[in-house]
Amino acid sequence: MMRWGPIRYPGAIFRGPQDTASIHLTFDDGPSPEATTFVLDTLKQFDAKATFFLIGKNVQQHPDLMARICAEGHLLGGHSMHHENGWNTPTPEYVHSARQSLELLKESRFFRPPYGRIKKKQHQLLAAEGIQTVFWDVLSYDYDAQMSPEQCLEHTRKKTRPGSIVVFHDSQKAFPRLRRILPQLLVHWTDMGWECRTL
Ligand SMILES: [Zn+2]
């Protein structure tokens, strides 16, 4: 059972429509030079489109990478300025950080809460401004150094269904697993006839 759901967070997105042969890859915590470049090169090989939830401070450091993500037809979303945990952050501060991270992007209304931790009130205030909270239904665990790439691969392959929103991380921390699993998953999903699309 998910610890969050549409009743607690009305209007939030948890997965896409299930009646299509599409899935939605999402990449959090970038942009970072090595991982984001690898992800963009890999997605291009498979003609796959994804959504990137960028941390504001990383956008400020690597505006060129943000521009490349856009130029290659992917979608952007905000992920706060400094990866704040909503449960531990006062609401006005949190909402300000979310809003600021979106202002750095070109016309995005999508926000993914770091760790999936956002208070109901924080979600409500963002929703009132037309900002849509995006959760997920499949975690790749690429950030987890305790997991082998094989375990991440197997888990992600098993859990992903049509309409799934899958979380990866284009961060240096996740890169040892991400670089192994992303190409193999894309081969698998292409074989399944599934298309990777933006949200
Ligand atoms: Zn994150």
mmCIF file of C-alpha atoms and ligand atoms in Angstrom:
data_model
loop_
_atom_site.group_PDB
_atom_site.id
_atom_site.type_symbol
_atom_site.label_atom_id
_atom_site.label_comp_id
_atom_site.label_asym_id
_atom_site.label_seq_id
_atom_site.Cartn_x
_atom_site.Cartn_y
_atom_site.Cartn_z
ATOM 1 C CA MET A 1 0.000 0.000 0.000
ATOM 2 C CA MET A 2 1.336 3.419 -0.883
ATOM 3 C CA ARG A 3 1.920 5.810 1.953
ATOM 4 C CA TRP A 4 0.319 8.523 -0.086
ATOM 5 C CA GLY A 5 -2.659 8.484 -2.385
ATOM 6 C CA PRO A 6 -5.106 10.553 -4.382
ATOM 7 C CA ILE A 7 -7.357 11.061 -1.366
ATOM 8 C CA ARG A 8 -4.638 12.763 0.668
ATOM 9 C CA TYR A 9 -3.288 14.662 -2.348
ATOM 10 C CA PRO A 10 -6.167 15.543 -4.684
ATOM 11 C CA GLY A 11 -4.990 16.428 -8.198
ATOM 12 C CA ALA A 12 -1.580 14.797 -7.788
ATOM 13 C CA ILE A 13 -0.327 12.365 -10.433
ATOM 14 C CA PHE A 14 0.674 8.833 -9.390
ATOM 15 C CA ARG A 15 0.692 7.067 -12.741
ATOM 16 C CA GLY A 16 -0.484 7.595 -16.299
ATOM 17 C CA PRO A 17 -3.414 6.019 -18.154
ATOM 18 C CA GLN A 18 -3.162 2.221 -18.200
ATOM 19 C CA ASP A 19 -4.883 1.693 -21.534
ATOM 20 C CA THR A 20 -1.904 2.744 -23.638
ATOM 21 C CA ALA A 21 1.402 1.113 -24.493
ATOM 22 C CA SER A 22 3.245 4.056 -22.960
ATOM 23 C CA ILE A 23 5.358 4.456 -19.862
ATOM 24 C CA HIS A 24 6.821 7.585 -18.313
ATOM 25 C CA LEU A 25 10.458 7.722 -17.310
ATOM 26 C CA THR A 26 11.397 10.418 -14.837
ATOM 27 C CA PHE A 27 14.880 11.518 -13.755
ATOM 28 C CA ASP A 28 15.317 13.364 -10.455
ATOM 29 C CA ASP A 29 18.103 15.386 -8.837
ATOM 30 C CA GLY A 30 19.954 16.599 -11.943
ATOM 31 C CA PRO A 31 21.293 18.131 -13.899
ATOM 32 C CA SER A 32 24.771 16.732 -13.281
ATOM 33 C CA PRO A 33 27.423 16.624 -16.012
ATOM 34 C CA GLU A 34 28.217 12.931 -16.251
ATOM 35 C CA ALA A 35 24.866 11.340 -15.438
ATOM 36 C CA THR A 36 22.610 13.754 -17.330
ATOM 37 C CA THR A 37 24.788 13.590 -20.431
ATOM 38 C CA PHE A 38 24.694 9.795 -20.300
ATOM 39 C CA VAL A 39 20.905 9.760 -19.882
ATOM 40 C CA LEU A 40 20.336 12.144 -22.791
ATOM 41 C CA ASP A 41 22.662 10.169 -25.085
ATOM 42 C CA THR A 42 20.965 6.893 -24.103
ATOM 43 C CA LEU A 43 17.410 8.200 -24.501
ATOM 44 C CA LYS A 44 18.310 9.512 -27.932
ATOM 45 C CA GLN A 45 19.484 6.081 -29.084
ATOM 46 C CA PHE A 46 16.068 4.656 -28.243
ATOM 47 C CA ASP A 47 14.046 7.659 -29.386
ATOM 48 C CA ALA A 48 12.657 7.814 -25.837
ATOM 49 C CA LYS A 49 11.285 10.959 -24.168
ATOM 50 C CA ALA A 50 11.382 11.577 -20.434
ATOM 51 C CA THR A 51 10.628 14.108 -17.732
ATOM 52 C CA PHE A 52 13.460 15.616 -15.665
ATOM 53 C CA PHE A 53 12.788 16.971 -12.175
ATOM 54 C CA LEU A 54 15.678 19.354 -11.626
ATOM 55 C CA ILE A 55 17.093 20.704 -8.378
ATOM 56 C CA GLY A 56 17.276 24.509 -8.566
ATOM 57 C CA LYS A 57 20.852 24.826 -7.349
ATOM 58 C CA ASN A 58 21.994 22.329 -10.000
ATOM 59 C CA VAL A 59 20.178 24.270 -12.718
ATOM 60 C CA GLN A 60 22.033 27.398 -11.618
ATOM 61 C CA GLN A 61 25.332 25.524 -11.952
ATOM 62 C CA HIS A 62 24.559 23.794 -15.249
ATOM 63 C CA PRO A 63 22.171 25.911 -17.321
ATOM 64 C CA ASP A 64 23.681 24.394 -20.479
ATOM 65 C CA LEU A 65 22.475 20.935 -19.469
ATOM 66 C CA MET A 66 18.976 22.213 -18.813
ATOM 67 C CA ALA A 67 18.983 23.771 -22.274
ATOM 68 C CA ARG A 68 20.043 20.473 -23.820
ATOM 69 C CA ILE A 69 17.268 18.561 -22.034
ATOM 70 C CA CYS A 70 14.710 20.984 -23.506
ATOM 71 C CA ALA A 71 16.272 21.048 -26.955
ATOM 72 C CA GLU A 72 15.993 17.254 -27.196
ATOM 73 C CA GLY A 73 12.260 17.262 -26.589
ATOM 74 C CA HIS A 74 12.087 16.229 -22.949
ATOM 75 C CA LEU A 75 9.937 17.829 -20.297
ATOM 76 C CA LEU A 76 11.117 19.704 -17.216
ATOM 77 C CA GLY A 77 9.755 19.786 -13.694
ATOM 78 C CA GLY A 78 10.885 21.360 -10.418
ATOM 79 C CA HIS A 79 12.370 19.421 -7.509
ATOM 80 C CA SER A 80 12.905 22.305 -5.009
ATOM 81 C CA MET A 81 16.009 24.487 -4.712
ATOM 82 C CA HIS A 82 18.070 22.377 -2.283
ATOM 83 C CA HIS A 83 16.242 19.034 -2.107
ATOM 84 C CA GLU A 84 14.245 19.990 0.961
ATOM 85 C CA ASN A 85 12.270 17.375 2.833
ATOM 86 C CA GLY A 86 8.716 18.728 3.075
ATOM 87 C CA TRP A 87 8.015 16.985 6.374
ATOM 88 C CA ASN A 88 10.854 18.890 8.106
ATOM 89 C CA THR A 89 10.538 22.212 6.292
ATOM 90 C CA PRO A 90 8.166 24.999 7.369
ATOM 91 C CA THR A 91 5.394 25.302 4.786
ATOM 92 C CA PRO A 92 6.047 28.890 3.573
ATOM 93 C CA GLU A 93 9.731 28.069 3.097
ATOM 94 C CA TYR A 94 8.952 24.845 1.260
ATOM 95 C CA VAL A 95 6.421 26.412 -1.082
ATOM 96 C CA HIS A 96 8.854 29.232 -1.815
ATOM 97 C CA SER A 97 11.593 26.743 -2.704
ATOM 98 C CA ALA A 98 9.256 24.759 -4.965
ATOM 99 C CA ARG A 99 8.096 27.927 -6.701
ATOM 100 C CA GLN A 100 11.680 29.171 -7.144
ATOM 101 C CA SER A 101 12.813 25.871 -8.657
ATOM 102 C CA LEU A 102 9.981 26.150 -11.195
ATOM 103 C CA GLU A 103 10.783 29.754 -12.042
ATOM 104 C CA LEU A 104 14.203 28.614 -13.285
ATOM 105 C CA LEU A 105 12.534 26.374 -15.867
ATOM 106 C CA LYS A 106 10.692 27.204 -19.015
ATOM 107 C CA GLU A 107 6.969 27.062 -18.360
ATOM 108 C CA SER A 108 6.763 23.972 -16.191
ATOM 109 C CA ARG A 109 3.846 23.331 -13.866
ATOM 110 C CA PHE A 110 5.105 19.960 -12.604
ATOM 111 C CA PHE A 111 6.699 19.559 -9.203
ATOM 112 C CA ARG A 112 8.083 16.408 -7.632
ATOM 113 C CA PRO A 113 8.585 16.539 -3.873
ATOM 114 C CA PRO A 114 12.055 15.295 -2.821
ATOM 115 C CA TYR A 115 11.703 11.881 -1.079
ATOM 116 C CA GLY A 116 7.982 12.047 -1.931
ATOM 117 C CA ARG A 117 7.630 13.893 1.380
ATOM 118 C CA ILE A 118 5.227 16.782 1.182
ATOM 119 C CA LYS A 119 2.689 17.941 3.738
ATOM 120 C CA LYS A 120 -0.921 18.050 2.690
ATOM 121 C CA LYS A 121 -0.967 21.819 3.218
ATOM 122 C CA GLN A 122 2.146 22.306 1.068
ATOM 123 C CA HIS A 123 0.513 20.314 -1.730
ATOM 124 C CA GLN A 124 -2.693 22.349 -1.406
ATOM 125 C CA LEU A 125 -0.869 25.667 -1.634
ATOM 126 C CA LEU A 126 1.046 24.572 -4.739
ATOM 127 C CA ALA A 127 -2.111 23.153 -6.328
ATOM 128 C CA ALA A 128 -3.853 26.491 -5.735
ATOM 129 C CA GLU A 129 -1.163 28.078 -7.924
ATOM 130 C CA GLY A 130 -1.755 25.529 -10.673
ATOM 131 C CA ILE A 131 1.350 23.503 -9.817
ATOM 132 C CA GLN A 132 0.815 19.760 -10.136
ATOM 133 C CA THR A 133 2.497 17.361 -7.712
ATOM 134 C CA VAL A 134 3.929 14.283 -9.439
ATOM 135 C CA PHE A 135 4.622 11.092 -7.483
ATOM 136 C CA TRP A 136 5.385 7.697 -9.089
ATOM 137 C CA ASP A 137 4.430 4.035 -8.955
ATOM 138 C CA VAL A 138 7.848 2.461 -9.661
ATOM 139 C CA LEU A 139 11.155 3.234 -7.954
ATOM 140 C CA SER A 140 14.283 1.925 -9.670
ATOM 141 C CA TYR A 141 16.322 2.136 -6.422
ATOM 142 C CA ASP A 142 19.240 3.367 -8.504
ATOM 143 C CA TYR A 143 20.136 5.719 -5.603
ATOM 144 C CA ASP A 144 20.548 2.793 -3.193
ATOM 145 C CA ALA A 145 24.182 1.691 -2.912
ATOM 146 C CA GLN A 146 23.008 -1.457 -1.097
ATOM 147 C CA MET A 147 21.310 -2.667 -4.288
ATOM 148 C CA SER A 148 23.209 -4.300 -7.130
ATOM 149 C CA PRO A 149 22.450 -3.151 -10.670
ATOM 150 C CA GLU A 150 20.935 -6.607 -11.293
ATOM 151 C CA GLN A 151 18.534 -6.171 -8.377
ATOM 152 C CA CYS A 152 17.527 -2.697 -9.550
ATOM 153 C CA LEU A 153 16.991 -4.035 -13.043
ATOM 154 C CA GLU A 154 14.904 -7.009 -11.966
ATOM 155 C CA HIS A 155 12.770 -4.943 -9.591
ATOM 156 C CA THR A 156 12.084 -2.196 -12.127
ATOM 157 C CA ARG A 157 11.312 -4.647 -14.918
ATOM 158 C CA LYS A 158 8.838 -6.545 -12.744
ATOM 159 C CA LYS A 159 7.004 -3.514 -11.380
ATOM 160 C CA THR A 160 6.621 -1.476 -14.567
ATOM 161 C CA ARG A 161 3.273 -1.713 -16.341
ATOM 162 C CA PRO A 162 1.612 0.378 -19.054
ATOM 163 C CA GLY A 163 1.099 3.888 -17.685
ATOM 164 C CA SER A 164 3.779 3.530 -15.018
ATOM 165 C CA ILE A 165 5.776 6.516 -13.831
ATOM 166 C CA VAL A 166 9.294 5.206 -13.165
ATOM 167 C CA VAL A 167 11.828 7.113 -11.050
ATOM 168 C CA PHE A 168 15.529 7.241 -11.856
ATOM 169 C CA HIS A 169 18.183 9.709 -10.692
ATOM 170 C CA ASP A 170 20.616 11.483 -12.992
ATOM 171 C CA SER A 171 22.940 12.125 -10.065
ATOM 172 C CA GLN A 172 26.521 11.102 -9.448
ATOM 173 C CA LYS A 173 25.377 8.973 -6.503
ATOM 174 C CA ALA A 174 23.029 6.853 -8.619
ATOM 175 C CA PHE A 175 25.260 6.719 -11.668
ATOM 176 C CA PRO A 176 27.010 3.358 -10.968
ATOM 177 C CA ARG A 177 23.599 1.641 -11.101
ATOM 178 C CA LEU A 178 21.853 3.936 -13.562
ATOM 179 C CA ARG A 179 24.461 3.474 -16.278
ATOM 180 C CA ARG A 180 24.007 -0.277 -16.079
ATOM 181 C CA ILE A 181 20.236 -0.518 -15.873
ATOM 182 C CA LEU A 182 18.939 2.235 -18.157
ATOM 183 C CA PRO A 183 20.156 0.808 -21.478
ATOM 184 C CA GLN A 184 18.977 -2.704 -20.576
ATOM 185 C CA LEU A 185 15.562 -1.489 -19.492
ATOM 186 C CA LEU A 186 15.168 0.503 -22.682
ATOM 187 C CA VAL A 187 15.988 -2.604 -24.727
ATOM 188 C CA HIS A 188 13.411 -4.570 -22.735
ATOM 189 C CA TRP A 189 10.670 -1.952 -23.024
ATOM 190 C CA THR A 190 11.333 -1.535 -26.745
ATOM 191 C CA ASP A 191 10.914 -5.322 -27.134
ATOM 192 C CA MET A 192 7.614 -5.049 -25.250
ATOM 193 C CA GLY A 193 6.469 -2.458 -27.779
ATOM 194 C CA TRP A 194 6.183 0.221 -25.113
ATOM 195 C CA GLU A 195 6.883 3.830 -25.898
ATOM 196 C CA CYS A 196 8.599 6.130 -23.391
ATOM 197 C CA ARG A 197 6.784 9.451 -23.334
ATOM 198 C CA THR A 198 6.816 12.656 -21.315
ATOM 199 C CA LEU A 199 4.106 13.161 -18.687
HETATM 200 ZN ZN ZN B 1 15.308 13.883 -5.312
#
